[in-house]
XYZ file of C-alpha atoms in Angstrom:
657
model
C 55.151 51.467 -40.111
C 52.450 50.627 -37.580
C 52.015 48.033 -35.164
C 55.533 46.558 -35.178
C 56.675 43.761 -32.799
C 59.922 42.176 -32.104
C 59.167 38.412 -32.937
C 61.637 38.155 -35.215
C 65.135 39.969 -33.850
C 66.197 40.648 -37.766
C 62.999 42.140 -39.356
C 59.981 43.166 -37.009
C 56.508 41.676 -37.705
C 53.934 44.054 -39.415
C 50.341 43.880 -39.522
C 49.777 40.689 -37.019
C 48.258 40.635 -33.951
C 49.041 37.980 -31.186
C 48.354 34.552 -32.367
C 45.081 33.227 -31.383
C 43.335 36.546 -30.456
C 39.721 36.469 -30.931
C 40.219 39.244 -33.346
C 42.356 37.497 -35.766
C 40.319 34.366 -35.307
C 37.328 36.319 -36.306
C 39.384 37.935 -39.399
C 39.973 34.423 -40.466
C 36.472 33.447 -40.351
C 35.506 36.446 -42.519
C 38.606 36.151 -45.423
C 38.681 32.580 -45.388
C 37.975 30.188 -48.269
C 35.193 27.709 -47.662
C 37.307 24.172 -47.767
C 36.598 21.641 -50.487
C 35.367 21.851 -54.018
C 32.743 24.644 -53.455
C 35.590 27.010 -51.912
C 38.190 25.871 -54.957
C 35.508 26.992 -57.418
C 34.181 30.090 -55.629
C 37.496 31.415 -54.026
C 38.118 35.029 -54.852
C 41.338 35.126 -52.539
C 43.975 36.749 -54.857
C 46.671 34.261 -53.265
C 44.767 31.365 -54.398
C 44.444 32.801 -58.086
C 47.776 33.655 -58.220
C 49.114 30.483 -57.336
C 46.723 28.933 -60.252
C 48.002 31.119 -62.858
C 51.568 30.214 -61.662
C 50.878 26.562 -61.830
C 48.823 26.908 -65.074
C 51.176 28.814 -66.921
C 54.028 26.345 -65.642
C 51.896 23.684 -67.462
C 51.570 25.600 -70.709
C 55.195 26.162 -70.589
C 55.936 22.425 -70.487
C 53.549 21.486 -73.264
C 55.027 24.450 -75.296
C 58.258 22.898 -74.629
C 57.225 19.505 -75.439
C 55.862 21.098 -79.057
C 59.470 22.696 -79.578
C 61.450 19.308 -78.681
C 59.462 17.719 -81.486
C 60.104 20.235 -83.815
C 63.809 20.330 -83.079
C 63.689 16.547 -83.631
C 62.390 17.104 -87.085
C 65.124 19.945 -87.848
C 68.407 18.298 -86.105
C 69.072 16.574 -89.509
C 68.055 17.161 -93.180
C 65.225 15.731 -94.803
C 63.961 14.457 -91.556
C 60.433 12.742 -91.912
C 59.561 12.699 -88.553
C 56.449 15.109 -89.220
C 54.600 15.977 -92.242
C 54.408 19.481 -93.231
C 50.768 19.997 -91.916
C 51.756 18.515 -88.519
C 55.058 20.824 -88.407
C 52.506 23.745 -89.022
C 50.022 23.175 -86.178
C 53.016 22.497 -83.884
C 54.625 25.726 -84.793
C 51.712 27.789 -84.292
C 50.611 25.855 -81.127
C 54.195 26.505 -79.981
C 53.980 30.060 -80.516
C 50.439 30.770 -79.421
C 51.217 28.470 -76.180
C 54.740 30.429 -75.093
C 53.214 33.828 -76.055
C 49.946 34.117 -75.041
C 49.280 31.105 -72.675
C 52.518 31.232 -70.808
C 54.447 34.456 -70.882
C 52.101 37.018 -69.353
C 49.860 34.637 -67.336
C 52.979 33.320 -65.561
C 53.742 36.995 -64.722
C 50.099 37.868 -63.932
C 50.510 34.890 -61.278
C 53.270 36.619 -59.470
C 51.341 40.116 -59.575
C 48.002 38.671 -58.620
C 49.664 36.951 -55.095
C 52.361 39.641 -54.359
C 50.444 43.044 -54.982
C 48.403 43.210 -52.375
C 51.009 42.272 -50.034
C 53.587 44.664 -51.499
C 50.970 47.415 -51.454
C 49.711 46.594 -47.924
C 46.215 45.727 -49.077
C 44.215 42.773 -48.298
C 43.065 42.014 -51.669
C 42.819 43.410 -55.253
C 40.450 46.010 -55.926
C 38.194 43.646 -57.844
C 38.473 40.178 -56.429
C 35.422 38.545 -58.418
C 37.038 40.361 -61.706
C 40.198 38.697 -60.693
C 38.752 35.186 -60.304
C 36.846 35.952 -63.868
C 40.368 36.516 -65.558
C 41.659 33.182 -64.291
C 38.968 31.315 -65.392
C 38.698 32.913 -68.753
C 42.437 32.260 -69.282
C 42.396 28.576 -68.243
C 39.211 28.089 -70.473
C 40.585 29.710 -73.337
C 43.983 27.363 -73.145
C 41.546 24.334 -73.076
C 39.608 25.594 -76.008
C 42.548 25.846 -77.971
C 44.122 22.637 -76.861
C 40.912 21.105 -77.726
C 41.660 21.065 -81.386
C 44.627 18.827 -80.992
C 42.539 15.441 -80.849
C 40.845 16.065 -83.802
C 44.076 17.267 -85.803
C 42.286 20.817 -86.415
C 45.027 22.968 -84.428
C 45.624 26.315 -85.523
C 48.143 25.990 -88.607
C 48.976 29.535 -90.024
C 51.451 30.460 -87.706
C 51.132 32.488 -84.385
C 51.142 35.716 -86.403
C 48.150 34.192 -88.417
C 48.791 36.020 -91.573
C 46.109 36.358 -94.203
C 45.564 35.221 -97.087
C 47.085 32.353 -95.477
C 44.678 32.402 -92.911
C 41.793 33.361 -95.085
C 38.947 30.658 -96.101
C 40.230 30.214 -99.748
C 43.658 28.723 -98.359
C 42.543 27.456 -94.781
C 39.106 25.460 -95.266
C 39.098 23.896 -91.903
C 38.051 24.943 -88.354
C 41.902 25.460 -87.494
C 41.986 29.363 -87.983
C 38.472 29.610 -86.589
C 39.449 28.059 -83.510
C 42.371 30.355 -83.010
C 40.257 33.512 -83.683
C 37.476 32.586 -81.302
C 40.330 31.394 -78.497
C 42.183 34.956 -78.840
C 39.006 36.999 -78.348
C 38.286 34.750 -75.386
C 41.826 35.171 -74.018
C 41.495 38.653 -74.947
C 38.734 39.304 -72.625
C 40.852 37.433 -69.628
C 43.668 39.804 -70.200
C 41.653 43.230 -70.426
C 39.581 42.483 -67.371
C 42.914 41.490 -65.425
C 44.390 44.672 -66.465
C 41.984 46.848 -65.444
C 42.048 45.435 -62.144
C 45.653 45.839 -61.765
C 45.175 49.568 -62.865
C 42.419 50.235 -60.112
C 44.248 48.355 -57.653
C 47.261 50.428 -57.916
C 45.677 53.854 -58.002
C 43.174 52.855 -55.076
C 44.461 50.009 -52.739
C 47.920 51.006 -51.161
C 48.993 51.248 -47.558
C 48.741 54.478 -45.938
C 52.042 56.647 -46.698
C 52.819 54.586 -49.888
C 52.919 57.656 -52.194
C 53.660 56.958 -55.704
C 56.900 57.417 -55.407
C 57.407 54.673 -52.979
C 56.116 51.976 -55.082
C 58.365 48.895 -56.011
C 59.089 48.540 -59.556
C 57.579 45.132 -59.836
C 54.300 47.059 -59.379
C 55.251 49.863 -62.319
C 56.139 46.876 -64.432
C 52.772 45.206 -64.012
C 50.953 48.705 -64.313
C 52.801 49.774 -67.500
C 51.755 46.224 -68.915
C 48.392 46.170 -68.003
C 47.858 50.299 -69.177
C 49.612 48.928 -72.524
C 47.158 45.876 -72.699
C 43.977 47.726 -72.369
C 45.363 49.796 -75.431
C 46.734 47.043 -77.568
C 44.572 43.975 -76.738
C 41.306 45.493 -78.634
C 43.357 45.918 -81.768
C 44.057 42.258 -82.073
C 40.784 40.915 -81.132
C 38.939 43.086 -83.457
C 41.489 41.557 -86.268
C 40.469 38.033 -85.044
C 36.878 38.982 -85.148
C 37.012 40.351 -88.365
C 38.789 37.676 -89.877
C 36.241 34.961 -88.344
C 33.457 37.164 -90.012
C 35.399 36.946 -93.392
C 35.606 33.311 -92.898
C 31.830 32.762 -91.802
C 29.810 35.326 -93.168
C 31.403 36.446 -96.494
C 32.933 39.869 -95.328
C 35.874 41.223 -97.038
C 37.945 43.095 -94.664
C 41.144 41.141 -95.857
C 39.926 40.190 -99.343
C 41.693 42.336 -101.904
C 39.581 41.107 -104.599
C 36.725 42.811 -103.106
C 38.085 45.919 -101.757
C 39.920 44.558 -98.484
C 43.262 45.079 -97.376
C 45.502 42.151 -96.137
C 48.072 44.514 -94.968
C 45.348 45.667 -92.391
C 45.661 42.438 -90.909
C 49.540 43.045 -90.283
C 48.824 46.595 -88.920
C 46.056 45.389 -86.304
C 48.190 42.046 -85.237
C 51.544 44.304 -84.699
C 49.925 47.325 -83.040
C 49.136 44.720 -80.412
C 52.082 42.570 -80.889
C 54.944 44.556 -80.222
C 53.363 46.436 -77.189
C 52.721 42.677 -76.161
C 56.589 42.151 -76.065
C 56.878 44.466 -73.562
C 53.696 43.621 -71.451
C 55.673 40.031 -71.109
C 59.101 41.875 -70.344
C 58.291 44.623 -68.072
C 57.073 42.956 -65.261
C 59.875 40.294 -65.375
C 62.171 43.541 -65.135
C 60.341 44.545 -62.273
C 61.030 41.188 -60.533
C 64.669 41.635 -61.139
C 64.881 45.490 -59.928
C 62.775 44.293 -56.652
C 64.822 41.158 -56.050
C 68.358 41.866 -57.356
C 69.102 44.205 -54.785
C 68.083 42.109 -51.822
C 71.212 39.769 -52.505
C 73.455 43.213 -53.087
C 72.461 44.345 -49.502
C 71.716 47.846 -51.005
C 68.663 49.745 -52.644
C 68.262 49.814 -56.417
C 70.614 52.350 -58.189
C 68.489 54.844 -59.752
C 65.030 53.647 -58.909
C 63.375 57.030 -60.433
C 64.893 56.604 -63.421
C 64.068 52.787 -63.788
C 60.481 53.216 -62.927
C 60.349 56.336 -65.605
C 62.182 54.093 -67.997
C 59.610 51.279 -67.514
C 56.852 53.819 -68.564
C 58.923 54.928 -71.218
C 59.678 52.023 -73.027
C 55.543 51.030 -73.196
C 55.100 54.341 -74.495
C 57.692 54.188 -77.204
C 56.892 50.305 -77.957
C 53.502 51.907 -79.371
C 55.125 53.738 -82.126
C 57.565 50.833 -83.520
C 55.092 48.094 -84.636
C 55.901 48.706 -88.559
C 59.338 47.443 -87.963
C 57.879 44.118 -88.234
C 56.612 45.296 -91.663
C 59.537 46.911 -93.043
C 59.765 44.297 -95.819
C 56.134 45.012 -96.779
C 56.458 48.009 -99.291
C 55.709 50.460 -97.143
C 56.522 53.972 -97.853
C 60.203 55.112 -97.258
C 59.499 57.920 -94.851
C 57.702 55.697 -92.330
C 60.643 53.217 -92.789
C 62.854 56.314 -91.453
C 60.327 57.338 -88.513
C 59.934 53.633 -87.661
C 63.261 52.541 -87.691
C 64.313 55.515 -85.570
C 61.936 55.137 -83.005
C 63.240 51.328 -83.112
C 66.663 52.429 -82.184
C 65.544 55.243 -79.856
C 63.637 52.383 -77.685
C 67.210 50.919 -76.427
C 67.370 54.133 -74.519
C 65.029 53.085 -71.582
C 66.056 49.668 -71.728
C 69.873 50.702 -71.360
C 68.752 52.751 -68.444
C 67.422 49.725 -66.507
C 70.429 47.904 -67.776
C 73.060 49.981 -66.178
C 71.052 50.287 -62.842
C 71.316 46.656 -62.272
C 74.778 46.457 -63.051
C 75.536 49.497 -61.132
C 73.356 47.717 -58.073
C 75.744 44.759 -58.464
C 78.750 46.803 -58.632
C 78.307 48.845 -55.737
C 76.557 46.278 -53.616
C 77.869 43.060 -51.652
C 76.455 40.613 -53.732
C 75.471 37.267 -52.176
C 75.515 34.594 -54.604
C 72.223 32.648 -53.620
C 70.240 30.943 -56.410
C 67.923 33.831 -57.059
C 71.089 36.228 -57.829
C 72.487 33.907 -60.429
C 69.009 33.917 -62.409
C 68.964 37.657 -62.116
C 72.688 38.189 -63.143
C 72.002 35.712 -65.999
C 69.120 37.505 -66.949
C 71.228 40.919 -67.666
C 73.155 38.957 -69.718
C 70.441 37.830 -71.768
C 68.690 40.994 -71.881
C 71.690 42.298 -73.230
C 72.064 39.962 -76.259
C 68.448 40.225 -77.158
C 68.384 44.117 -77.010
C 71.312 44.270 -79.133
C 69.971 41.837 -81.837
C 66.786 43.727 -81.572
C 68.564 47.129 -82.425
C 70.128 45.340 -85.062
C 67.006 44.258 -86.992
C 65.609 48.178 -86.298
C 68.123 49.028 -89.067
C 65.973 48.729 -92.351
C 68.738 47.728 -94.830
C 70.063 44.857 -92.409
C 66.204 44.367 -91.732
C 65.693 43.206 -95.235
C 68.509 40.968 -95.377
C 67.624 39.353 -91.688
C 63.625 39.299 -92.591
C 62.133 35.895 -91.851
C 65.380 34.124 -91.211
C 66.458 32.372 -88.031
C 68.191 35.291 -86.908
C 64.769 36.774 -86.077
C 63.827 33.445 -84.418
C 66.864 33.777 -82.335
C 66.291 37.379 -81.292
C 62.638 36.118 -80.677
C 63.721 33.587 -78.000
C 66.093 36.089 -76.131
C 63.337 38.469 -75.439
C 60.102 36.260 -74.775
C 62.009 33.165 -73.402
C 65.253 34.493 -72.030
C 64.331 37.605 -70.561
C 60.983 36.219 -69.372
C 61.934 32.674 -68.196
C 65.094 33.620 -66.233
C 63.605 36.178 -64.163
C 60.453 34.281 -63.490
C 62.441 31.207 -62.161
C 64.515 33.438 -60.108
C 61.327 34.994 -58.719
C 59.778 31.761 -57.886
C 62.858 30.697 -55.945
C 62.948 33.959 -54.486
C 59.056 33.948 -53.249
C 58.923 30.351 -52.884
C 59.287 30.869 -48.821
C 56.337 33.075 -49.162
C 54.569 30.903 -51.165
C 54.974 27.815 -49.143
C 56.819 28.624 -46.022
C 59.700 26.323 -47.085
C 63.128 26.803 -48.938
C 64.116 25.586 -52.135
C 67.520 23.594 -52.222
C 70.750 25.936 -52.675
C 73.224 23.269 -54.333
C 70.942 21.565 -56.836
C 69.407 24.831 -57.607
C 72.683 26.034 -58.520
C 73.524 23.191 -60.720
C 69.997 23.719 -62.179
C 70.793 27.075 -63.167
C 73.912 26.073 -65.121
C 72.023 23.557 -66.637
C 69.623 26.025 -67.964
C 71.646 28.854 -68.535
C 74.244 26.586 -70.842
C 71.336 24.821 -72.526
C 69.779 27.892 -73.550
C 72.736 29.859 -75.036
C 73.999 26.664 -76.534
C 70.247 25.951 -78.018
C 69.464 29.523 -79.310
C 72.570 31.716 -80.128
C 73.488 29.011 -83.094
C 70.068 30.693 -84.443
C 71.739 33.696 -85.318
C 74.448 32.057 -87.097
C 71.924 30.089 -89.192
C 70.047 32.957 -90.032
C 73.222 34.914 -91.506
C 73.711 31.621 -93.309
C 70.206 32.144 -95.188
C 68.147 29.688 -93.079
C 64.599 30.878 -93.339
C 62.163 30.726 -90.513
C 58.949 28.633 -90.809
C 60.266 25.605 -92.704
C 59.977 22.180 -91.708
C 62.871 20.599 -93.509
C 65.733 21.199 -95.773
C 68.254 19.906 -97.982
C 71.507 18.493 -96.451
C 73.738 20.705 -98.804
C 72.487 24.036 -97.736
C 75.317 24.527 -95.108
C 72.869 24.409 -91.996
C 73.636 20.962 -90.691
C 75.670 21.409 -87.867
C 74.004 24.631 -86.535
C 70.776 22.609 -86.565
C 72.146 19.785 -84.695
C 73.662 22.193 -81.940
C 70.473 23.901 -81.573
C 68.567 20.648 -81.142
C 71.172 19.320 -78.577
C 70.896 22.591 -76.531
C 67.200 22.828 -76.777
C 67.163 19.085 -74.669
C 70.008 20.408 -72.280
C 67.665 23.583 -71.317
C 64.516 21.279 -71.268
C 66.502 18.888 -69.081
C 67.116 21.931 -66.819
C 63.184 23.012 -66.831
C 62.660 19.516 -65.487
C 65.249 19.752 -62.853
C 63.780 22.679 -61.660
C 60.233 21.202 -61.770
C 61.467 18.444 -59.608
C 63.176 20.645 -57.046
C 60.069 22.683 -56.834
C 57.834 19.394 -55.856
C 60.523 18.022 -53.571
C 60.911 21.341 -51.712
C 57.291 21.932 -51.707
C 56.737 18.474 -49.700
C 60.457 18.490 -47.764
C 62.183 21.571 -47.876
C 63.362 22.825 -44.940
C 61.311 25.863 -42.847
C 61.757 28.840 -44.405
C 60.922 31.694 -41.433
C 59.014 34.726 -42.131
C 61.693 36.830 -44.168
C 64.916 34.300 -44.924
C 66.245 36.614 -47.339
C 66.220 39.818 -45.059
C 64.018 41.666 -47.982
C 63.068 45.032 -47.336
C 59.237 45.175 -49.063
C 55.889 44.709 -46.876
C 55.044 41.013 -48.281
C 57.736 39.672 -45.845
C 56.248 41.510 -42.808
C 53.487 38.867 -42.565
C 53.986 35.165 -41.926
C 54.522 32.584 -44.634
C 52.275 31.454 -46.093
C 50.673 34.676 -45.450
C 47.011 34.460 -43.347
C 43.507 34.683 -45.334
C 43.147 38.450 -44.530
C 47.168 39.326 -45.410
C 47.165 42.289 -42.496
C 45.196 42.336 -39.214
C 46.444 45.697 -38.879
C 47.057 47.753 -42.373
C 50.801 49.121 -42.419
C 51.631 52.657 -42.335
C 55.028 53.265 -44.416
C 57.261 56.030 -44.636
C 59.840 54.532 -47.129
C 59.912 52.555 -50.269
C 61.724 50.275 -48.205
C 59.676 49.879 -45.095
C 61.573 46.791 -43.218
C 64.909 48.104 -43.779
C 63.851 51.739 -42.579
C 62.324 50.296 -39.676
C 65.368 48.298 -38.612
C 67.697 51.563 -39.053
C 65.549 53.360 -37.155
C 64.916 50.766 -34.413
C 65.489 53.315 -31.926
C 62.657 55.684 -32.910
C 59.434 55.582 -30.783
C 57.129 56.245 -33.448
C 54.504 53.498 -33.855
C 51.555 54.476 -35.649
C 48.201 52.750 -36.309
C 46.225 52.544 -39.398
C 42.346 52.913 -39.893
C 41.375 49.307 -40.100
C 42.894 48.621 -36.600
C 41.434 47.921 -33.070
C 38.392 50.005 -33.511
C 37.014 48.176 -36.437
C 33.695 46.622 -36.487
C 34.561 42.936 -37.708
C 30.826 42.078 -38.237
C 30.692 44.780 -41.358
C 32.450 41.548 -43.173
C 35.361 41.903 -45.467
C 36.696 45.358 -45.603
C 39.930 46.907 -47.400
C 41.215 50.505 -47.239
C 41.093 52.981 -50.138
C 43.953 55.422 -50.391
C 44.282 58.401 -52.881
C 46.281 58.115 -56.064
C 49.162 60.097 -55.715
C 50.181 60.556 -51.947
C 48.695 57.502 -50.323
C 46.238 59.266 -47.708
C 43.247 57.088 -46.764
C 39.970 58.464 -47.855
C 37.556 55.608 -47.567
C 36.809 51.830 -46.029
C 35.603 49.670 -49.008
C 33.399 46.748 -48.598
C 34.570 43.731 -50.602
C 32.608 40.983 -51.915
C 32.683 37.802 -50.762
C 33.328 34.434 -52.682
C 31.167 33.620 -55.284
C 30.413 30.859 -58.219
C 29.776 33.670 -60.590
C 32.862 34.210 -62.016
C 33.546 30.333 -62.797
C 30.239 30.320 -64.344
C 30.626 33.725 -66.584
C 33.963 32.052 -67.618
C 32.057 28.798 -68.670
C 29.349 29.902 -70.168
C 31.578 32.420 -72.263
C 33.521 29.502 -73.288
C 30.698 27.424 -74.534
C 29.026 30.442 -76.244
C 32.325 30.537 -78.442
C 32.218 26.848 -78.726
C 28.571 27.146 -79.949
C 29.721 29.916 -82.730
C 32.450 27.580 -83.693
C 30.121 24.335 -84.306
C 27.231 26.559 -85.522
C 24.719 25.321 -83.009
C 22.800 28.331 -82.440
C 20.302 26.854 -80.152
C 23.104 26.094 -77.748
C 24.707 29.747 -78.109
C 21.485 31.306 -76.932
C 21.044 28.893 -74.108
C 24.689 30.143 -72.986
C 23.342 33.477 -73.139
C 21.011 33.031 -70.707
C 22.929 31.266 -68.328
C 25.716 33.936 -69.006
C 22.776 36.595 -68.145
C 21.808 34.418 -65.125
C 25.633 34.405 -63.665
C 25.875 37.992 -63.978
C 22.672 38.707 -61.951
C 24.196 36.136 -59.376
C 27.433 38.291 -59.568
C 25.639 41.638 -59.173
C 23.022 40.494 -56.606
C 23.636 42.541 -53.443
C 25.099 41.170 -50.411
C 23.928 42.063 -46.688
C 25.422 44.879 -45.147
C 26.817 46.550 -48.313
C 28.368 49.876 -46.710
C 30.921 52.083 -47.546
C 32.258 53.898 -44.208
C 34.618 56.776 -44.011
C 37.694 56.395 -42.044
C 37.612 57.892 -38.715
C 40.858 60.838 -38.293
C 43.952 60.521 -40.138
C 45.679 57.207 -40.383
C 49.294 58.885 -40.956
C 48.638 61.610 -38.232
């Protein structure tokens, strides 16, 4: 790695020039976002966008959690009347939409947006303005969906939205139209963000960071992004076709006119099952990169774990029909998709054994992030085992549409996502803020959340085995479900208390936490080689790496006099504006210097006009739709308007030589 100094005796500093130097000041002027509301609306800085994703996703997590607690109050006792059936249907649907679509993936996008350029040794994402657009579309889509609540018209056919229940003949209000258009808008956000991640990995790595030196977090997000590019169009098409059925009398899902209701399930689950892995694989990447730091050793089996990450998504595209085993599909399809659903447990087992072996052969340090990562491993096993159980067709027929499936879903989508996310927040909180979170209170928070989660969701397995169906708003007192429902409700509130404790700790630490220093965990990856929080330009000198653990390797080889400088170095002409290094896909050798776009209001207005267009379509205000199209076009022109000195320079010499 290039340009090392001995500012910190434990971890050498990378990519920094002396504080206060004219070159660093000029870099800050070029890359820094303008202060005030103008900068807030126009910034394309990946760090600001990443933090916005994290904060917004946590707000949606709290909203989804409140919806869940209200439902658990309704279900705590038999024959309760806290909610009407329609109110329960709307809460049930928006809870699923919120947790699955507005929290689970966006929160992981927040981590990746913030960390990817720092981990990869780059100055920004490949398409900074596209990055900003993905956030604004996500935010506006969430607001669009939640704007239905004050009018009592929230989506009400379940987050899976099966037809014909969601068809016009059974659901005449605007509830489903809001859901359909909101999901198309959210799909656009996911698609542009995923494309940005893929290109960033291919082109924006530090010199020397070959494909076999990429951290597992990057592998996880890359695999999820590739899967989203293939899967999201399916669900966007399904919702658009449903909107056409409801608004213009088409018959894509109308069986009386030659349509196929089962087509909805195929299109939906061709998206939704890969989506499960999209919200799990980046979380697994967080664990694979951060857990070894607390075990004081490298991850056992890096290559098998990286390959298993990709294999999980590949197999995930051929198992969607295990959500449809009870729909009367042919026996041959049942056999094929049931087998594929069991095979997918193999790559998951590879990662699980790698984590256990890393802990077993390392010297674990029981800090707060380690507790969340170790707890995740247990929850991952429980959720995985219950998933394999439902892959067996005869057993699935018995458990289908029972609370056993609800329990499995929450262990997978909540336990396997939330625990790595909170562990990751604690781990990278020093990088985000320059401060540390509390240790003793953090451990107490973990145990409250861990006990509350298992107390709340494990009894759902028992309720399902006792025959309790999902999606019911009340039940009779003589069904034998009273105790398990009361325990589940109590556990849900305990878990919610743990989440609130974590939020409180987060706010307190942000204001009063002790200073963290540059690398408080002694971690090996590049994001810890710059100051905390990082400067606007990330790296004054782009580092050159020679291993997958550059900070540890550099300390091991401290006596080695090799100090290599990269292409964007002292000879860089700062008057060219924002520049970033492009490298080749496989070996990480530099091949171009790219001109990066500056801050712009265009992403904000593109997202705003897109949302207004969908609102006009919902309300049938066609003159407003036409006006928003004009605004959309003007914003697009502003986006593409050429900046001064748009040049692409070839790097001089060999940065690795």
